[in-house]
CSV table of N, CA and C in Angstrom, one decimal:
chain,number,residue,atom,x,y,z
A,93,MET,N,14.2,-19.2,-15.0
A,93,MET,CA,15.2,-18.1,-14.9
A,93,MET,C,14.7,-16.9,-15.7
A,94,VAL,N,14.8,-15.7,-15.1
A,94,VAL,CA,14.4,-14.5,-15.8
A,94,VAL,C,15.6,-13.5,-15.7
A,95,GLU,N,15.9,-12.9,-16.9
A,95,GLU,CA,17.0,-12.0,-17.0
A,95,GLU,C,16.8,-10.7,-16.3
A,96,LYS,N,17.9,-10.1,-15.9
A,96,LYS,CA,17.9,-8.8,-15.2
A,96,LYS,C,17.2,-7.7,-16.0
A,97,ASP,N,17.4,-7.7,-17.3
A,97,ASP,CA,16.7,-6.6,-18.0
A,97,ASP,C,15.2,-6.6,-18.0
A,98,ILE,N,14.7,-7.8,-17.9
A,98,ILE,CA,13.2,-8.0,-17.8
A,98,ILE,C,12.8,-7.6,-16.3
A,99,LEU,N,13.5,-8.1,-15.3
A,99,LEU,CA,13.2,-7.7,-13.9
A,99,LEU,C,13.2,-6.2,-13.7
A,100,LYS,N,14.1,-5.5,-14.4
A,100,LYS,CA,14.2,-4.1,-14.2
A,100,LYS,C,13.0,-3.3,-14.7
A,101,LYS,N,12.2,-3.9,-15.5
A,101,LYS,CA,10.9,-3.3,-16.0
A,101,LYS,C,9.8,-3.2,-14.9
A,102,ILE,N,10.1,-3.9,-13.8
A,102,ILE,CA,9.1,-4.0,-12.8
A,102,ILE,C,9.3,-2.9,-11.7
A,103,VAL,N,8.3,-2.1,-11.4
A,103,VAL,CA,8.4,-1.0,-10.5
A,103,VAL,C,8.9,-1.5,-9.1
A,104,PHE,N,8.4,-2.6,-8.7
A,104,PHE,CA,8.8,-3.1,-7.4
A,104,PHE,C,10.4,-3.4,-7.3
A,105,LEU,N,11.0,-3.7,-8.4
A,105,LEU,CA,12.4,-4.1,-8.5
A,105,LEU,C,13.3,-2.9,-8.9
A,106,LYS,N,12.7,-1.7,-9.2
A,106,LYS,CA,13.4,-0.6,-9.6
A,106,LYS,C,14.5,-0.2,-8.5
A,107,ASP,N,15.6,0.0,-9.0
A,107,ASP,CA,16.8,0.4,-8.1
A,107,ASP,C,17.3,-0.7,-7.2
A,108,VAL,N,16.9,-1.9,-7.4
A,108,VAL,CA,17.4,-3.0,-6.7
A,108,VAL,C,18.8,-3.4,-7.3
A,109,PRO,N,19.8,-3.6,-6.5
A,109,PRO,CA,21.1,-3.9,-7.0
A,109,PRO,C,21.2,-5.1,-7.9
A,110,ASP,N,22.0,-5.1,-8.9
A,110,ASP,CA,22.1,-6.2,-9.8
A,110,ASP,C,22.4,-7.6,-9.1
A,111,SER,N,23.2,-7.5,-8.0
A,111,SER,CA,23.5,-8.8,-7.3
A,111,SER,C,22.3,-9.4,-6.7
A,112,ILE,N,21.3,-8.6,-6.3
A,112,ILE,CA,20.1,-9.2,-5.8
A,112,ILE,C,19.2,-9.6,-6.9
A,113,LEU,N,19.1,-8.8,-8.0
A,113,LEU,CA,18.3,-9.1,-9.1
A,113,LEU,C,18.7,-10.5,-9.7
A,114,GLU,N,20.0,-10.8,-9.7
A,114,GLU,CA,20.5,-12.0,-10.2
A,114,GLU,C,20.0,-13.2,-9.4
A,115,LYS,N,19.9,-13.0,-8.1
A,115,LYS,CA,19.4,-14.1,-7.2
A,115,LYS,C,17.9,-14.2,-7.4
A,116,VAL,N,17.2,-13.1,-7.5
A,116,VAL,CA,15.7,-13.2,-7.7
A,116,VAL,C,15.5,-13.8,-9.1
A,117,GLY,N,16.2,-13.4,-10.1
A,117,GLY,CA,16.0,-14.0,-11.5
A,117,GLY,C,16.3,-15.5,-11.5
A,118,ALA,N,17.1,-16.0,-10.7
A,118,ALA,CA,17.5,-17.4,-10.7
A,118,ALA,C,16.3,-18.2,-10.2
A,119,ILE,N,15.4,-17.7,-9.4
A,119,ILE,CA,14.2,-18.4,-8.9
A,119,ILE,C,12.9,-18.0,-9.6
A,120,ALA,N,13.0,-17.0,-10.5
A,120,ALA,CA,11.8,-16.5,-11.1
A,120,ALA,C,11.5,-17.3,-12.4
A,121,GLN,N,10.3,-17.2,-12.9
A,121,GLN,CA,9.8,-17.9,-14.1
A,121,GLN,C,9.0,-16.9,-14.9
A,122,LEU,N,9.0,-17.0,-16.2
A,122,LEU,CA,8.1,-16.2,-17.1
A,122,LEU,C,7.0,-17.1,-17.5
A,123,LYS,N,5.7,-16.6,-17.3
A,123,LYS,CA,4.5,-17.4,-17.6
A,123,LYS,C,3.6,-16.5,-18.4
A,124,THR,N,2.8,-17.1,-19.3
A,124,THR,CA,1.8,-16.4,-20.1
A,124,THR,C,0.5,-17.0,-19.8
A,125,PHE,N,-0.6,-16.2,-19.7
A,125,PHE,CA,-1.9,-16.6,-19.5
A,125,PHE,C,-2.9,-16.0,-20.4
A,126,ASP,N,-3.9,-16.6,-20.8
A,126,ASP,CA,-5.0,-16.1,-21.7
A,126,ASP,C,-5.9,-15.2,-21.0
A,127,GLU,N,-6.6,-14.4,-21.7
A,127,GLU,CA,-7.7,-13.5,-21.2
A,127,GLU,C,-8.7,-14.4,-20.4
A,128,GLU,N,-9.1,-13.9,-19.3
A,128,GLU,CA,-10.1,-14.6,-18.3
A,128,GLU,C,-9.5,-15.7,-17.6
A,129,SER,N,-8.2,-16.0,-17.7
A,129,SER,CA,-7.5,-17.0,-16.8
A,129,SER,C,-7.6,-16.5,-15.4
A,130,ILE,N,-7.9,-17.4,-14.5
A,130,ILE,CA,-7.9,-17.1,-13.1
A,130,ILE,C,-6.5,-17.6,-12.5
A,131,LEU,N,-5.8,-16.6,-11.9
A,131,LEU,CA,-4.5,-16.9,-11.4
A,131,LEU,C,-4.6,-17.5,-10.0
A,132,PHE,N,-5.5,-17.0,-9.2
A,132,PHE,CA,-5.8,-17.5,-7.9
A,132,PHE,C,-7.2,-16.9,-7.5
A,133,ARG,N,-7.8,-17.6,-6.5
A,133,ARG,CA,-9.1,-17.2,-6.1
A,133,ARG,C,-9.1,-16.6,-4.6
A,134,GLN,N,-10.1,-15.8,-4.4
A,134,GLN,CA,-10.3,-15.2,-3.0
A,134,GLN,C,-10.4,-16.4,-2.0
A,135,GLY,N,-9.6,-16.3,-0.9
A,135,GLY,CA,-9.6,-17.4,0.1
A,135,GLY,C,-8.6,-18.5,-0.2
A,136,GLN,N,-8.1,-18.6,-1.4
A,136,GLN,CA,-7.1,-19.6,-1.7
A,136,GLN,C,-5.7,-19.2,-1.2
A,137,GLU,N,-4.9,-20.1,-0.7
A,137,GLU,CA,-3.6,-19.8,-0.3
A,137,GLU,C,-2.8,-19.2,-1.5
A,138,GLU,N,-2.1,-18.1,-1.2
A,138,GLU,CA,-1.3,-17.5,-2.3
A,138,GLU,C,0.1,-18.2,-2.3
A,139,ALA,N,0.5,-18.7,-3.4
A,139,ALA,CA,1.8,-19.4,-3.5
A,139,ALA,C,2.8,-18.6,-4.3
A,140,PHE,N,2.3,-17.7,-5.1
A,140,PHE,CA,3.3,-17.0,-6.0
A,140,PHE,C,3.1,-15.5,-5.9
A,141,LEU,N,4.3,-14.8,-6.1
A,141,LEU,CA,4.3,-13.4,-6.3
A,141,LEU,C,4.2,-13.2,-7.8
A,142,TYR,N,3.4,-12.2,-8.2
A,142,TYR,CA,3.2,-12.0,-9.7
A,142,TYR,C,3.7,-10.6,-10.0
A,143,MET,N,4.5,-10.4,-11.1
A,143,MET,CA,4.9,-9.1,-11.6
A,143,MET,C,4.5,-9.1,-13.1
A,144,ILE,N,3.8,-8.1,-13.5
A,144,ILE,CA,3.2,-8.1,-14.8
A,144,ILE,C,4.2,-7.5,-15.8
A,145,VAL,N,4.6,-8.3,-16.8
A,145,VAL,CA,5.5,-7.9,-17.9
A,145,VAL,C,4.7,-7.2,-19.0
A,146,SER,N,3.5,-7.8,-19.3
A,146,SER,CA,2.6,-7.3,-20.3
A,146,SER,C,1.2,-7.7,-19.9
A,147,GLY,N,0.2,-6.9,-20.3
A,147,GLY,CA,-1.2,-7.3,-20.0
A,147,GLY,C,-1.8,-6.5,-18.8
A,148,LYS,N,-2.9,-7.0,-18.4
A,148,LYS,CA,-3.6,-6.4,-17.3
A,148,LYS,C,-4.4,-7.5,-16.5
A,149,VAL,N,-4.5,-7.2,-15.2
A,149,VAL,CA,-5.2,-8.2,-14.3
A,149,VAL,C,-6.3,-7.4,-13.5
A,150,PHE,N,-7.5,-8.0,-13.3
A,150,PHE,CA,-8.5,-7.4,-12.4
A,150,PHE,C,-8.3,-8.2,-11.1
A,151,LEU,N,-8.3,-7.4,-10.0
A,151,LEU,CA,-8.3,-8.0,-8.7
A,151,LEU,C,-9.7,-7.8,-8.1
A,152,ASN,N,-10.5,-8.9,-8.0
A,152,ASN,CA,-11.9,-8.9,-7.7
A,152,ASN,C,-12.1,-9.5,-6.3
A,153,CYS,N,-13.2,-9.1,-5.7
A,153,CYS,CA,-13.6,-9.8,-4.5
A,153,CYS,C,-15.1,-10.0,-4.5
A,154,ARG,N,-15.6,-10.8,-3.7
A,154,ARG,CA,-17.1,-11.1,-3.6
A,154,ARG,C,-17.6,-10.3,-2.4
A,155,SER,N,-18.7,-9.6,-2.6
A,155,SER,CA,-19.3,-8.9,-1.5
A,155,SER,C,-20.1,-9.9,-0.7
A,156,VAL,N,-20.6,-9.4,0.4
A,156,VAL,CA,-21.5,-10.3,1.3
A,156,VAL,C,-22.7,-10.8,0.5
A,157,GLN,N,-23.2,-10.0,-0.4
A,157,GLN,CA,-24.3,-10.4,-1.2
A,157,GLN,C,-24.0,-11.3,-2.4
A,158,GLY,N,-22.7,-11.6,-2.5
A,158,GLY,CA,-22.2,-12.5,-3.6
A,158,GLY,C,-21.9,-11.8,-4.9
A,159,LYS,N,-21.9,-10.5,-4.9
A,159,LYS,CA,-21.6,-9.7,-6.2
A,159,LYS,C,-20.0,-9.6,-6.3
A,160,SER,N,-19.6,-9.7,-7.5
A,160,SER,CA,-18.1,-9.5,-7.8
A,160,SER,C,-17.8,-8.1,-8.0
A,161,LEU,N,-16.9,-7.6,-7.2
A,161,LEU,CA,-16.4,-6.2,-7.2
A,161,LEU,C,-15.0,-6.1,-7.6
A,162,THR,N,-14.7,-5.2,-8.5
A,162,THR,CA,-13.3,-5.0,-8.9
A,162,THR,C,-12.6,-4.0,-8.0
A,163,LEU,N,-11.6,-4.5,-7.3
A,163,LEU,CA,-10.9,-3.6,-6.3
A,163,LEU,C,-9.8,-2.8,-7.0
A,164,ASP,N,-9.2,-3.4,-8.1
A,164,ASP,CA,-8.1,-2.8,-8.7
A,164,ASP,C,-7.9,-3.4,-10.1
A,165,GLU,N,-7.3,-2.6,-11.0
A,165,GLU,CA,-6.8,-3.1,-12.3
A,165,GLU,C,-5.3,-2.9,-12.3
A,166,VAL,N,-4.6,-4.0,-12.4
A,166,VAL,CA,-3.1,-4.0,-12.3
A,166,VAL,C,-2.5,-4.1,-13.7
A,167,SER,N,-1.6,-3.3,-14.0
A,167,SER,CA,-1.1,-3.3,-15.4
A,167,SER,C,0.5,-3.5,-15.4
A,168,GLU,N,1.0,-3.4,-16.6
A,168,GLU,CA,2.5,-3.6,-16.8
A,168,GLU,C,3.3,-2.9,-15.7
A,169,GLY,N,4.3,-3.7,-15.2
A,169,GLY,CA,5.3,-3.1,-14.3
A,169,GLY,C,4.8,-3.3,-12.8
A,170,ARG,N,3.6,-3.6,-12.6
A,170,ARG,CA,3.0,-3.7,-11.2
A,170,ARG,C,3.2,-5.1,-10.7
A,171,THR,N,3.1,-5.2,-9.3
A,171,THR,CA,3.2,-6.4,-8.6
A,171,THR,C,2.0,-6.7,-7.7
A,172,PHE,N,1.6,-8.0,-7.6
A,172,PHE,CA,0.6,-8.3,-6.7
A,172,PHE,C,0.8,-9.8,-6.2
A,173,GLY,N,0.1,-10.2,-5.2
A,173,GLY,CA,0.3,-11.5,-4.6
A,173,GLY,C,1.4,-11.5,-3.6
A,174,VAL,N,1.7,-10.4,-3.0
A,174,VAL,CA,2.8,-10.3,-2.0
A,174,VAL,C,2.5,-11.1,-0.7
A,175,SER,N,1.3,-11.5,-0.5
A,175,SER,CA,1.0,-12.4,0.7
A,175,SER,C,1.7,-13.7,0.6
A,176,ALA,N,2.1,-14.1,-0.7
A,176,ALA,CA,2.8,-15.3,-0.9
A,176,ALA,C,4.1,-15.3,-0.1
A,177,LEU,N,4.7,-14.1,0.1
A,177,LEU,CA,5.9,-14.0,0.8
A,177,LEU,C,5.8,-14.3,2.3
A,178,LEU,N,4.6,-14.3,2.8
A,178,LEU,CA,4.3,-14.5,4.2
A,178,LEU,C,4.2,-16.0,4.5
A,179,GLY,N,3.8,-16.8,3.5
A,179,GLY,CA,3.5,-18.2,3.7
A,179,GLY,C,2.2,-18.4,4.4
A,180,GLU,N,1.5,-19.5,4.0
A,180,GLU,CA,0.2,-19.8,4.6
A,180,GLU,C,-0.7,-18.6,4.8
A,181,SER,N,-0.8,-17.8,3.8
A,181,SER,CA,-1.7,-16.6,3.8
A,181,SER,C,-2.7,-16.8,2.7
A,182,SER,N,-4.0,-16.6,3.0
A,182,SER,CA,-5.0,-16.7,1.9
A,182,SER,C,-5.2,-15.3,1.3
A,183,SER,N,-5.6,-15.4,0.0
A,183,SER,CA,-5.8,-14.2,-0.7
A,183,SER,C,-7.1,-13.5,-0.3
A,184,THR,N,-7.1,-12.2,-0.4
A,184,THR,CA,-8.3,-11.4,-0.1
A,184,THR,C,-9.1,-11.1,-1.4
A,185,PHE,N,-8.5,-11.5,-2.5
A,185,PHE,CA,-9.2,-11.2,-3.8
A,185,PHE,C,-8.9,-12.3,-4.8
A,186,THR,N,-9.6,-12.3,-5.9
A,186,THR,CA,-9.4,-13.2,-7.0
A,186,THR,C,-8.7,-12.4,-8.1
A,187,ALA,N,-7.7,-13.0,-8.7
A,187,ALA,CA,-6.9,-12.3,-9.8
A,187,ALA,C,-7.3,-13.0,-11.1
A,188,VAL,N,-7.8,-12.1,-12.0
A,188,VAL,CA,-8.3,-12.6,-13.3
A,188,VAL,C,-7.6,-11.8,-14.4
A,189,CYS,N,-7.1,-12.5,-15.4
A,189,CYS,CA,-6.5,-11.7,-16.5
A,189,CYS,C,-7.5,-11.0,-17.3
A,190,ALA,N,-7.4,-9.7,-17.5
A,190,ALA,CA,-8.3,-8.9,-18.3
A,190,ALA,C,-8.0,-9.0,-19.8
A,191,GLN,N,-6.8,-9.5,-20.1
A,191,GLN,CA,-6.4,-9.7,-21.5
A,191,GLN,C,-5.2,-10.7,-21.4
A,192,PRO,N,-4.8,-11.2,-22.6
A,192,PRO,CA,-3.6,-12.0,-22.6
A,192,PRO,C,-2.4,-11.3,-21.8
A,193,SER,N,-1.8,-12.0,-20.9
A,193,SER,CA,-0.8,-11.4,-20.0
A,193,SER,C,0.4,-12.2,-19.8
A,194,SER,N,1.6,-11.6,-19.6
A,194,SER,CA,2.8,-12.3,-19.3
A,194,SER,C,3.3,-11.8,-17.9
A,195,PHE,N,3.7,-12.8,-17.1
A,195,PHE,CA,4.1,-12.5,-15.8
A,195,PHE,C,5.5,-13.0,-15.4
A,196,ILE,N,6.2,-12.4,-14.5
A,196,ILE,CA,7.3,-13.0,-13.8
A,196,ILE,C,6.6,-13.5,-12.6
A,197,THR,N,6.8,-14.8,-12.3
A,197,THR,CA,6.3,-15.4,-11.1
A,197,THR,C,7.4,-16.0,-10.2
A,198,ILE,N,7.2,-15.8,-8.9
A,198,ILE,CA,8.2,-16.3,-8.0
A,198,ILE,C,7.5,-17.0,-6.9
A,199,SER,N,7.9,-18.2,-6.6
A,199,SER,CA,7.4,-19.0,-5.5
A,199,SER,C,7.6,-18.3,-4.2
A,200,GLY,N,6.6,-18.1,-3.4
A,200,GLY,CA,6.8,-17.4,-2.1
A,200,GLY,C,7.7,-18.2,-1.2
A,201,GLN,N,7.7,-19.6,-1.3
A,201,GLN,CA,8.6,-20.4,-0.5
A,201,GLN,C,10.0,-20.2,-0.9
A,202,GLN,N,10.3,-20.1,-2.2
A,202,GLN,CA,11.7,-19.8,-2.7
A,202,GLN,C,12.2,-18.5,-2.3
A,203,MET,N,11.3,-17.5,-2.3
A,203,MET,CA,11.7,-16.1,-1.8
A,203,MET,C,12.0,-16.1,-0.4
A,204,ARG,N,11.2,-16.8,0.4
A,204,ARG,CA,11.5,-16.9,1.9
A,204,ARG,C,12.9,-17.6,2.1
A,205,GLN,N,13.2,-18.6,1.3
A,205,GLN,CA,14.5,-19.3,1.4
A,205,GLN,C,15.6,-18.3,1.1
A,206,LEU,N,15.4,-17.5,0.0
A,206,LEU,CA,16.4,-16.5,-0.3
A,206,LEU,C,16.6,-15.5,0.8
A,207,PHE,N,15.5,-15.1,1.4
A,207,PHE,CA,15.6,-14.2,2.6
A,207,PHE,C,16.4,-14.7,3.7
A,208,GLU,N,16.2,-16.0,4.0
A,208,GLU,CA,16.9,-16.7,5.1
A,208,GLU,C,18.4,-16.8,4.8
A,209,ALA,N,18.7,-16.9,3.5
A,209,ALA,CA,20.1,-17.1,3.1
A,209,ALA,C,20.9,-15.7,2.9
A,210,ASP,N,20.1,-14.7,2.6
A,210,ASP,CA,20.7,-13.4,2.2
A,210,ASP,C,20.0,-12.2,2.9
A,211,PHE,N,20.6,-11.7,4.0
A,211,PHE,CA,20.0,-10.7,4.8
A,211,PHE,C,19.9,-9.4,4.0
A,212,GLN,N,20.9,-9.1,3.1
A,212,GLN,CA,20.9,-7.9,2.3
A,212,GLN,C,19.7,-7.9,1.3
A,213,ALA,N,19.4,-9.1,0.8
A,213,ALA,CA,18.2,-9.2,-0.1
A,213,ALA,C,16.9,-9.0,0.6
A,214,ILE,N,16.8,-9.5,1.8
A,214,ILE,CA,15.5,-9.3,2.6
A,214,ILE,C,15.4,-7.9,3.0
A,215,TYR,N,16.4,-7.2,3.4
A,215,TYR,CA,16.4,-5.8,3.8
A,215,TYR,C,16.0,-5.0,2.6
A,216,THR,N,16.6,-5.2,1.5
A,216,THR,CA,16.3,-4.4,0.3
A,216,THR,C,14.9,-4.6,-0.2
A,217,LEU,N,14.5,-5.8,-0.3
A,217,LEU,CA,13.1,-6.1,-0.8
A,217,LEU,C,12.0,-5.8,0.2
A,218,MET,N,12.3,-5.9,1.4
A,218,MET,CA,11.3,-5.4,2.4
A,218,MET,C,11.1,-3.9,2.4
A,219,LEU,N,12.1,-3.2,2.2
A,219,LEU,CA,12.0,-1.7,2.0
A,219,LEU,C,11.1,-1.5,0.8
A,220,LYS,N,11.3,-2.2,-0.3
A,220,LYS,CA,10.5,-2.0,-1.5
A,220,LYS,C,9.0,-2.4,-1.3
A,221,LEU,N,8.8,-3.5,-0.4
A,221,LEU,CA,7.5,-3.9,-0.1
A,221,LEU,C,6.8,-2.8,0.7
A,222,ALA,N,7.5,-2.2,1.6
A,222,ALA,CA,6.9,-1.1,2.4
A,222,ALA,C,6.5,0.0,1.5
A,223,GLU,N,7.3,0.4,0.5
A,223,GLU,CA,6.9,1.4,-0.4
A,223,GLU,C,5.7,1.0,-1.2
A,224,LEU,N,5.6,-0.3,-1.6
A,224,LEU,CA,4.5,-0.8,-2.3
A,224,LEU,C,3.2,-0.7,-1.5
A,225,PHE,N,3.2,-1.1,-0.3
A,225,PHE,CA,2.1,-1.0,0.6
A,225,PHE,C,1.7,0.4,0.9
A,226,ARG,N,2.6,1.3,1.1
A,226,ARG,CA,2.3,2.7,1.3
A,226,ARG,C,1.5,3.3,0.1
A,227,SER,N,2.0,3.0,-1.1
A,227,SER,CA,1.4,3.5,-2.3
A,227,SER,C,0.0,2.9,-2.5
A,228,ARG,N,-0.2,1.6,-2.2
A,228,ARG,CA,-1.5,1.0,-2.3
A,228,ARG,C,-2.5,1.6,-1.2
A,229,MET,N,-2.0,1.8,0.0
A,229,MET,CA,-2.8,2.4,1.0
A,229,MET,C,-3.3,3.8,0.6
A,230,GLU,N,-2.4,4.6,0.1
A,230,GLU,CA,-2.7,6.0,-0.4
A,230,GLU,C,-3.8,5.9,-1.5
A,231,MET,N,-3.6,4.9,-2.4
A,231,MET,CA,-4.6,4.8,-3.5
A,231,MET,C,-5.9,4.4,-3.0
A,232,HIS,N,-6.0,3.4,-2.1
A,232,HIS,CA,-7.2,2.9,-1.5
A,232,HIS,C,-7.9,4.0,-0.7
A,233,THR,N,-7.1,4.8,0.0
A,233,THR,CA,-7.7,5.9,0.8
A,233,THR,C,-8.3,6.9,-0.1
A,234,ARG,N,-7.7,7.3,-1.2
A,234,ARG,CA,-8.3,8.2,-2.2
A,234,ARG,C,-9.6,7.6,-2.8
A,235,GLN,N,-9.6,6.3,-3.1
A,235,GLN,CA,-10.8,5.7,-3.6
A,235,GLN,C,-11.9,5.7,-2.6
A,236,PHE,N,-11.6,5.4,-1.4
A,236,PHE,CA,-12.6,5.4,-0.3
A,236,PHE,C,-13.2,6.8,-0.1
A,237,LEU,N,-12.3,7.8,0.0
A,237,LEU,CA,-12.8,9.2,0.1
A,237,LEU,C,-13.6,9.7,-1.0
A,238,HIS,N,-13.2,9.3,-2.2
A,238,HIS,CA,-14.0,9.6,-3.4
A,238,HIS,C,-15.4,8.9,-3.3
A,239,SER,N,-15.4,7.7,-2.9
A,239,SER,CA,-16.7,7.0,-2.8
A,239,SER,C,-17.6,7.6,-1.7
A,240,LEU,N,-17.0,8.1,-0.6
A,240,LEU,CA,-17.8,8.8,0.4
A,240,LEU,C,-18.4,10.1,-0.2
A,241,ALA,N,-17.6,10.8,-1.0
A,241,ALA,CA,-18.0,12.1,-1.6
A,241,ALA,C,-19.2,11.8,-2.5
A,242,MET,N,-19.2,10.7,-3.2
A,242,MET,CA,-20.2,10.4,-4.2
A,242,MET,C,-21.5,9.8,-3.5
A,243,LEU,N,-21.3,9.3,-2.3
A,243,LEU,CA,-22.4,8.7,-1.6
A,243,LEU,C,-22.5,9.3,-0.2
A,244,PRO,N,-22.9,10.6,-0.1
A,244,PRO,CA,-22.9,11.2,1.2
A,244,PRO,C,-23.8,10.6,2.3
A,245,GLU,N,-24.8,9.8,1.8
A,245,GLU,CA,-25.7,9.2,2.8
A,245,GLU,C,-25.0,8.1,3.6
A,246,VAL,N,-23.8,7.7,3.1
A,246,VAL,CA,-23.1,6.6,3.9
A,246,VAL,C,-22.5,7.2,5.1
A,247,ILE,N,-22.1,8.5,5.1
A,247,ILE,CA,-21.5,9.1,6.2
A,247,ILE,C,-22.4,9.3,7.4
């Protein structure tokens, strides 16, 4: 169980009504991991949604040549692992703690059960997910365009 005041520190849950936060908090857990802990690996089924209370996580992937590439650094207040909400979805990256970190974790299966039982919760949280995906797409587009500007031979 995670209290509402902790959930409200997460950007993804900002402005979510208390009634929904109480339901989310009832199925959420607080977990702490050491630096270099691997939360899940690229290609592994994602079972949990992660929201960072403190610390930082590197989201890495392997290139075709086998090199590890950092796609993103996720810090306090941010959310990742949203594929867990879809069920039977494998991760496109490996999540590694860059420092000791605390998380709110929620089982994707339990969230799907909440969605089936509470249509207001699914509507509210899916709008928040759409905002999350939009901001990530904008960030990744900026990164891609910057990379192209730095490597004009790619164009």
